[in-house]
Amino acid sequence: MVWFQPQDNPGLRDRLDPGFWDPRYEQLFADCACEVRPLGDFIVHLTYGPIVTAREPPLDPRGVTLLHQGQIAPAGVDPTEARRIVPHCDWDLPRCRVRRGDVLFPRSGEGSLLKHRAALFSDDYPAVVGSFVDLIRVADVQPVYVLLFLKSKYGRLQIQRLCNGVGTPNVSFAEIRELQMPLLPPDSRRRLVADYQPVHRAHEQAVSRKAALLAEGLPANEARRHPEVRRLFARSAEALDVLVSGMEAAVRGEDQTE
């Protein structure tokens, strides 16, 4: 099975950038042993945060957490350095409010988009996405599975191929919806969701330790570089990498029970 051809999509026929036509992209799904569906078939809400220029958001230490690209850690959301804003201000639009199970996807930049940052929002505190973070809400497929897809080679290479822009690489809503997602059988997806829990716990340990250091008065840049914090975040990232590798193997039809 190969990925859809550019001639099947009018928006892709006129791409002139040579990298888009790299032959490796055409064979991305050559080893895929399962059904492939557009991610857009499952998206029920897709948006990014409001773009408000020339002024700063009004702050409230007990307010709504504003999640920018810097809050998307390798294996989850890290709100420890996020600003809290006044509820219902111009930065807190209802369409941008985050719910448990939303996938947060930085939509531009070499340090975020091209490093394949994405995270699952697994908490209940009031939060809203910033202008450079896409909120992806899905139905009929597990959000964890969508996250693993975006982190896998099947998601990464498509994003790498599609991203465009002058100066700052970005990807559009239409291109996100067009991403072709290998869809494993329901039982396989449920196993991956269950296996994600240790990843989440490891990430939460890292966030909790960093938050404790900040509460003790350690400057943010030192808390970020603290050896224990770095070790815990690295452990959560490694656990997620292992899970993504397992997802890719399952897509290839390899038996993970051996």
mmCIF file of C-alpha atoms in Angstrom:
data_model
loop_
_atom_site.group_PDB
_atom_site.id
_atom_site.type_symbol
_atom_site.label_atom_id
_atom_site.label_comp_id
_atom_site.label_asym_id
_atom_site.label_seq_id
_atom_site.Cartn_x
_atom_site.Cartn_y
_atom_site.Cartn_z
ATOM 1 C CA MET A 1 0.000 0.000 0.000
ATOM 2 C CA VAL A 2 1.297 3.462 -0.902
ATOM 3 C CA TRP A 3 0.258 6.881 0.228
ATOM 4 C CA PHE A 4 -2.192 8.847 -1.912
ATOM 5 C CA GLN A 5 -0.663 10.338 -5.022
ATOM 6 C CA PRO A 6 -0.486 14.144 -5.441
ATOM 7 C CA GLN A 7 -2.690 13.967 -8.523
ATOM 8 C CA ASP A 8 -5.488 12.702 -6.267
ATOM 9 C CA ASN A 9 -5.505 15.994 -4.381
ATOM 10 C CA PRO A 10 -5.838 19.261 -6.336
ATOM 11 C CA GLY A 11 -4.127 21.192 -3.554
ATOM 12 C CA LEU A 12 -0.930 19.208 -3.999
ATOM 13 C CA ARG A 13 -0.597 19.088 -7.789
ATOM 14 C CA ASP A 14 1.207 22.407 -8.123
ATOM 15 C CA ARG A 15 3.820 22.001 -5.402
ATOM 16 C CA LEU A 16 7.124 23.210 -6.842
ATOM 17 C CA ASP A 17 9.450 22.572 -3.887
ATOM 18 C CA PRO A 18 11.761 19.678 -4.895
ATOM 19 C CA GLY A 19 11.707 18.094 -1.439
ATOM 20 C CA PHE A 20 7.973 17.449 -1.770
ATOM 21 C CA TRP A 21 8.658 15.016 -4.613
ATOM 22 C CA ASP A 22 11.250 12.937 -2.741
ATOM 23 C CA PRO A 23 10.436 9.328 -3.768
ATOM 24 C CA ARG A 24 10.669 8.057 -0.167
ATOM 25 C CA TYR A 25 7.338 9.722 0.624
ATOM 26 C CA GLU A 26 5.564 7.772 -2.106
ATOM 27 C CA GLN A 27 6.500 4.492 -0.410
ATOM 28 C CA LEU A 28 5.643 5.566 3.131
ATOM 29 C CA PHE A 29 2.867 3.007 3.480
ATOM 30 C CA ALA A 30 4.562 0.215 1.538
ATOM 31 C CA ASP A 31 4.910 -1.815 4.757
ATOM 32 C CA CYS A 32 1.446 -0.978 6.121
ATOM 33 C CA ALA A 33 -0.687 -4.026 6.936
ATOM 34 C CA CYS A 34 -3.875 -2.229 7.990
ATOM 35 C CA GLU A 35 -6.525 0.173 6.766
ATOM 36 C CA VAL A 36 -5.533 3.802 6.156
ATOM 37 C CA ARG A 37 -7.967 6.665 6.777
ATOM 38 C CA PRO A 38 -7.674 10.453 6.608
ATOM 39 C CA LEU A 39 -7.270 11.974 10.057
ATOM 40 C CA GLY A 40 -10.015 14.416 9.082
ATOM 41 C CA ASP A 41 -12.546 11.566 9.175
ATOM 42 C CA PHE A 42 -12.222 11.645 12.969
ATOM 43 C CA ILE A 43 -11.714 15.347 13.723
ATOM 44 C CA VAL A 44 -14.725 17.046 15.308
ATOM 45 C CA HIS A 45 -13.012 20.296 16.301
ATOM 46 C CA LEU A 46 -9.836 21.886 14.977
ATOM 47 C CA THR A 47 -8.713 25.361 15.930
ATOM 48 C CA TYR A 48 -5.841 27.458 17.225
ATOM 49 C CA GLY A 49 -5.684 30.197 19.810
ATOM 50 C CA PRO A 50 -6.699 33.786 19.146
ATOM 51 C CA ILE A 51 -4.208 36.112 17.498
ATOM 52 C CA VAL A 52 -4.100 39.286 19.562
ATOM 53 C CA THR A 53 -1.351 41.739 18.685
ATOM 54 C CA ALA A 54 0.256 44.812 20.232
ATOM 55 C CA ARG A 55 -0.722 44.007 23.813
ATOM 56 C CA GLU A 56 -0.170 41.433 26.522
ATOM 57 C CA PRO A 57 -2.912 39.291 28.082
ATOM 58 C CA PRO A 58 -4.272 40.394 31.489
ATOM 59 C CA LEU A 59 -2.831 38.084 34.135
ATOM 60 C CA ASP A 60 -4.581 36.358 37.012
ATOM 61 C CA PRO A 61 -2.552 33.912 39.159
ATOM 62 C CA ARG A 62 -5.701 31.828 39.696
ATOM 63 C CA GLY A 63 -6.975 32.228 36.150
ATOM 64 C CA VAL A 64 -6.955 30.220 32.916
ATOM 65 C CA THR A 65 -3.713 28.536 31.871
ATOM 66 C CA LEU A 66 -2.453 29.781 28.497
ATOM 67 C CA LEU A 67 -0.737 26.917 26.673
ATOM 68 C CA HIS A 68 1.832 27.998 24.104
ATOM 69 C CA GLN A 69 4.410 25.897 22.255
ATOM 70 C CA GLY A 70 6.741 26.063 25.241
ATOM 71 C CA GLN A 71 4.231 24.074 27.287
ATOM 72 C CA ILE A 72 4.355 21.113 24.900
ATOM 73 C CA ALA A 73 6.987 18.872 26.491
ATOM 74 C CA PRO A 74 8.330 15.720 24.781
ATOM 75 C CA ALA A 75 5.745 13.445 26.428
ATOM 76 C CA GLY A 76 2.951 15.705 27.650
ATOM 77 C CA VAL A 77 1.798 19.160 28.684
ATOM 78 C CA ASP A 78 3.981 21.059 31.156
ATOM 79 C CA PRO A 79 2.030 24.027 32.585
ATOM 80 C CA THR A 80 4.587 24.952 35.252
ATOM 81 C CA GLU A 81 5.837 28.068 33.427
ATOM 82 C CA ALA A 82 2.603 28.971 31.676
ATOM 83 C CA ARG A 83 0.930 32.310 32.247
ATOM 84 C CA ARG A 84 -2.484 32.399 33.910
ATOM 85 C CA ILE A 85 -4.867 34.870 32.337
ATOM 86 C CA VAL A 86 -8.116 36.553 33.300
ATOM 87 C CA PRO A 87 -11.077 34.315 32.380
ATOM 88 C CA HIS A 88 -13.148 35.423 29.363
ATOM 89 C CA CYS A 89 -10.544 37.935 28.187
ATOM 90 C CA ASP A 90 -9.653 38.235 24.496
ATOM 91 C CA TRP A 91 -7.186 35.326 24.820
ATOM 92 C CA ASP A 92 -9.785 33.030 26.380
ATOM 93 C CA LEU A 93 -12.231 32.258 23.591
ATOM 94 C CA PRO A 94 -14.705 29.374 24.106
ATOM 95 C CA ARG A 95 -13.588 27.637 20.893
ATOM 96 C CA CYS A 96 -9.999 27.545 22.191
ATOM 97 C CA ARG A 97 -10.742 26.072 25.622
ATOM 98 C CA VAL A 98 -9.017 22.719 26.069
ATOM 99 C CA ARG A 99 -10.780 19.560 27.212
ATOM 100 C CA ARG A 100 -9.386 16.342 28.632
ATOM 101 C CA GLY A 101 -8.451 14.147 25.677
ATOM 102 C CA ASP A 102 -7.611 16.978 23.260
ATOM 103 C CA VAL A 103 -4.413 16.596 21.258
ATOM 104 C CA LEU A 104 -2.285 19.754 21.258
ATOM 105 C CA PHE A 105 -0.164 20.198 18.163
ATOM 106 C CA PRO A 106 2.288 23.089 17.643
ATOM 107 C CA ARG A 107 1.531 24.178 14.106
ATOM 108 C CA SER A 108 4.714 26.019 13.109
ATOM 109 C CA GLY A 109 8.412 26.487 13.767
ATOM 110 C CA GLU A 110 11.557 24.410 13.431
ATOM 111 C CA GLY A 111 11.767 23.942 17.201
ATOM 112 C CA SER A 112 8.218 22.582 17.518
ATOM 113 C CA LEU A 113 6.592 21.426 14.275
ATOM 114 C CA LEU A 114 9.795 20.022 12.782
ATOM 115 C CA LYS A 115 10.712 18.392 16.105
ATOM 116 C CA HIS A 116 7.349 16.622 15.987
ATOM 117 C CA ARG A 117 6.030 18.019 19.241
ATOM 118 C CA ALA A 118 2.511 16.993 20.214
ATOM 119 C CA ALA A 119 0.857 16.208 23.525
ATOM 120 C CA LEU A 120 -2.326 14.838 25.021
ATOM 121 C CA PHE A 121 -4.128 17.101 27.486
ATOM 122 C CA SER A 122 -4.962 14.779 30.374
ATOM 123 C CA ASP A 123 -6.018 17.219 33.100
ATOM 124 C CA ASP A 124 -9.095 19.142 34.170
ATOM 125 C CA TYR A 125 -7.749 22.605 35.008
ATOM 126 C CA PRO A 126 -9.094 25.465 32.850
ATOM 127 C CA ALA A 127 -6.761 26.018 29.921
ATOM 128 C CA VAL A 128 -6.745 27.584 26.481
ATOM 129 C CA VAL A 129 -4.393 27.178 23.524
ATOM 130 C CA GLY A 130 -2.199 30.002 22.284
ATOM 131 C CA SER A 131 -2.068 31.249 18.721
ATOM 132 C CA PHE A 132 0.653 28.837 17.551
ATOM 133 C CA VAL A 133 -0.874 25.666 18.995
ATOM 134 C CA ASP A 134 -3.589 23.681 17.225
ATOM 135 C CA LEU A 135 -6.277 21.978 19.275
ATOM 136 C CA ILE A 136 -7.308 18.659 17.697
ATOM 137 C CA ARG A 137 -10.448 17.019 19.112
ATOM 138 C CA VAL A 138 -11.443 13.631 17.742
ATOM 139 C CA ALA A 139 -14.293 11.136 17.948
ATOM 140 C CA ASP A 140 -14.537 7.419 17.073
ATOM 141 C CA VAL A 141 -10.820 6.943 17.655
ATOM 142 C CA GLN A 142 -8.779 7.169 20.852
ATOM 143 C CA PRO A 143 -6.928 10.492 21.273
ATOM 144 C CA VAL A 144 -3.877 8.542 22.500
ATOM 145 C CA TYR A 145 -3.823 6.687 19.203
ATOM 146 C CA VAL A 146 -3.905 9.970 17.265
ATOM 147 C CA LEU A 147 -1.004 11.221 19.375
ATOM 148 C CA LEU A 148 1.013 8.079 18.645
ATOM 149 C CA PHE A 149 0.247 8.432 14.939
ATOM 150 C CA LEU A 150 1.507 12.030 14.875
ATOM 151 C CA LYS A 151 4.681 10.915 16.661
ATOM 152 C CA SER A 152 5.214 7.893 14.406
ATOM 153 C CA LYS A 153 7.070 7.855 11.104
ATOM 154 C CA TYR A 154 3.701 7.676 9.339
ATOM 155 C CA GLY A 155 2.713 11.055 10.773
ATOM 156 C CA ARG A 156 6.159 12.651 10.946
ATOM 157 C CA LEU A 157 7.098 12.092 7.318
ATOM 158 C CA GLN A 158 3.757 13.337 6.013
ATOM 159 C CA ILE A 159 4.047 16.494 8.123
ATOM 160 C CA GLN A 160 7.626 16.953 6.990
ATOM 161 C CA ARG A 161 6.500 16.663 3.400
ATOM 162 C CA LEU A 162 3.511 18.981 3.692
ATOM 163 C CA CYS A 163 4.907 21.767 5.875
ATOM 164 C CA ASN A 164 5.543 24.982 4.014
ATOM 165 C CA GLY A 165 5.943 28.692 4.571
ATOM 166 C CA VAL A 166 8.408 31.508 4.111
ATOM 167 C CA GLY A 167 10.898 31.575 6.983
ATOM 168 C CA THR A 168 8.777 29.634 9.490
ATOM 169 C CA PRO A 169 7.511 26.196 8.464
ATOM 170 C CA ASN A 170 3.835 25.568 9.148
ATOM 171 C CA VAL A 171 1.011 23.220 8.277
ATOM 172 C CA SER A 172 -2.590 24.199 7.526
ATOM 173 C CA PHE A 173 -5.888 22.836 8.824
ATOM 174 C CA ALA A 174 -6.576 21.271 5.423
ATOM 175 C CA GLU A 175 -3.208 19.529 5.461
ATOM 176 C CA ILE A 176 -3.790 18.207 8.985
ATOM 177 C CA ARG A 177 -7.136 16.769 7.908
ATOM 178 C CA GLU A 178 -5.489 15.177 4.855
ATOM 179 C CA LEU A 179 -2.925 13.245 6.905
ATOM 180 C CA GLN A 180 -3.362 9.550 6.165
ATOM 181 C CA MET A 181 -3.559 7.546 9.406
ATOM 182 C CA PRO A 182 -3.002 3.776 9.611
ATOM 183 C CA LEU A 183 -5.952 2.453 11.578
ATOM 184 C CA LEU A 184 -5.159 -0.628 13.629
ATOM 185 C CA PRO A 185 -7.991 -2.938 14.754
ATOM 186 C CA PRO A 186 -9.857 -1.822 17.909
ATOM 187 C CA ASP A 187 -8.180 -4.384 20.193
ATOM 188 C CA SER A 188 -4.712 -3.270 19.130
ATOM 189 C CA ARG A 189 -5.612 0.365 19.684
ATOM 190 C CA ARG A 190 -6.976 -0.382 23.149
ATOM 191 C CA ARG A 191 -3.733 -2.115 24.107
ATOM 192 C CA LEU A 192 -1.739 0.919 23.028
ATOM 193 C CA VAL A 193 -3.988 3.185 25.087
ATOM 194 C CA ALA A 194 -3.434 1.000 28.157
ATOM 195 C CA ASP A 195 0.316 1.017 27.549
ATOM 196 C CA TYR A 196 0.280 4.828 27.450
ATOM 197 C CA GLN A 197 -0.529 5.103 31.160
ATOM 198 C CA PRO A 198 3.095 4.552 32.337
ATOM 199 C CA VAL A 199 4.197 7.274 29.903
ATOM 200 C CA HIS A 200 1.702 9.683 31.425
ATOM 201 C CA ARG A 201 2.729 8.789 34.976
ATOM 202 C CA ALA A 202 6.410 9.355 34.162
ATOM 203 C CA HIS A 203 5.618 12.725 32.624
ATOM 204 C CA GLU A 204 3.523 13.756 35.621
ATOM 205 C CA GLN A 205 6.395 12.879 37.946
ATOM 206 C CA ALA A 206 8.674 15.196 35.969
ATOM 207 C CA VAL A 207 6.138 18.026 36.034
ATOM 208 C CA SER A 208 5.506 17.577 39.763
ATOM 209 C CA ARG A 209 9.212 17.675 40.593
ATOM 210 C CA LYS A 210 9.735 20.798 38.491
ATOM 211 C CA ALA A 211 6.706 22.477 40.088
ATOM 212 C CA ALA A 212 8.082 21.684 43.551
ATOM 213 C CA LEU A 213 11.423 23.286 42.711
ATOM 214 C CA LEU A 214 9.699 26.399 41.389
ATOM 215 C CA ALA A 215 7.598 26.586 44.553
ATOM 216 C CA GLU A 216 10.813 26.461 46.580
ATOM 217 C CA GLY A 217 11.966 29.594 44.761
ATOM 218 C CA LEU A 218 14.352 28.097 42.226
ATOM 219 C CA PRO A 219 14.472 30.241 39.050
ATOM 220 C CA ALA A 220 12.692 28.701 36.070
ATOM 221 C CA ASN A 221 15.850 28.292 33.976
ATOM 222 C CA GLU A 222 17.534 26.423 36.833
ATOM 223 C CA ALA A 223 14.490 24.253 37.509
ATOM 224 C CA ARG A 224 14.430 23.341 33.818
ATOM 225 C CA ARG A 225 18.076 22.258 33.926
ATOM 226 C CA HIS A 226 17.896 20.511 37.296
ATOM 227 C CA PRO A 227 19.417 16.999 36.899
ATOM 228 C CA GLU A 228 16.451 15.204 38.427
ATOM 229 C CA VAL A 229 13.940 17.117 36.301
ATOM 230 C CA ARG A 230 15.936 16.436 33.139
ATOM 231 C CA ARG A 231 16.200 12.749 34.039
ATOM 232 C CA LEU A 232 12.460 12.415 34.675
ATOM 233 C CA PHE A 233 11.491 14.192 31.452
ATOM 234 C CA ALA A 234 13.983 12.040 29.530
ATOM 235 C CA ARG A 235 12.495 8.905 31.049
ATOM 236 C CA SER A 236 8.971 9.878 29.981
ATOM 237 C CA ALA A 237 10.199 10.710 26.460
ATOM 238 C CA GLU A 238 11.974 7.363 26.183
ATOM 239 C CA ALA A 239 8.848 5.521 27.319
ATOM 240 C CA LEU A 240 6.811 7.330 24.674
ATOM 241 C CA ASP A 241 9.390 6.487 21.991
ATOM 242 C CA VAL A 242 9.093 2.801 22.916
ATOM 243 C CA LEU A 243 5.312 2.971 22.613
ATOM 244 C CA VAL A 244 5.523 4.717 19.239
ATOM 245 C CA SER A 245 7.907 2.004 18.014
ATOM 246 C CA GLY A 246 5.376 -0.598 19.137
ATOM 247 C CA MET A 247 2.636 1.177 17.222
ATOM 248 C CA GLU A 248 4.777 1.240 14.073
ATOM 249 C CA ALA A 249 5.536 -2.470 14.437
ATOM 250 C CA ALA A 250 1.823 -3.239 14.805
ATOM 251 C CA VAL A 251 1.091 -1.234 11.650
ATOM 252 C CA ARG A 252 3.661 -3.399 9.855
ATOM 253 C CA GLY A 253 1.745 -6.460 11.051
ATOM 254 C CA GLU A 254 4.407 -7.661 13.463
ATOM 255 C CA ASP A 255 3.195 -9.704 16.437
ATOM 256 C CA GLN A 256 4.054 -7.763 19.608
ATOM 257 C CA THR A 257 3.245 -10.718 21.895
ATOM 258 C CA GLU A 258 6.279 -12.733 20.859
#
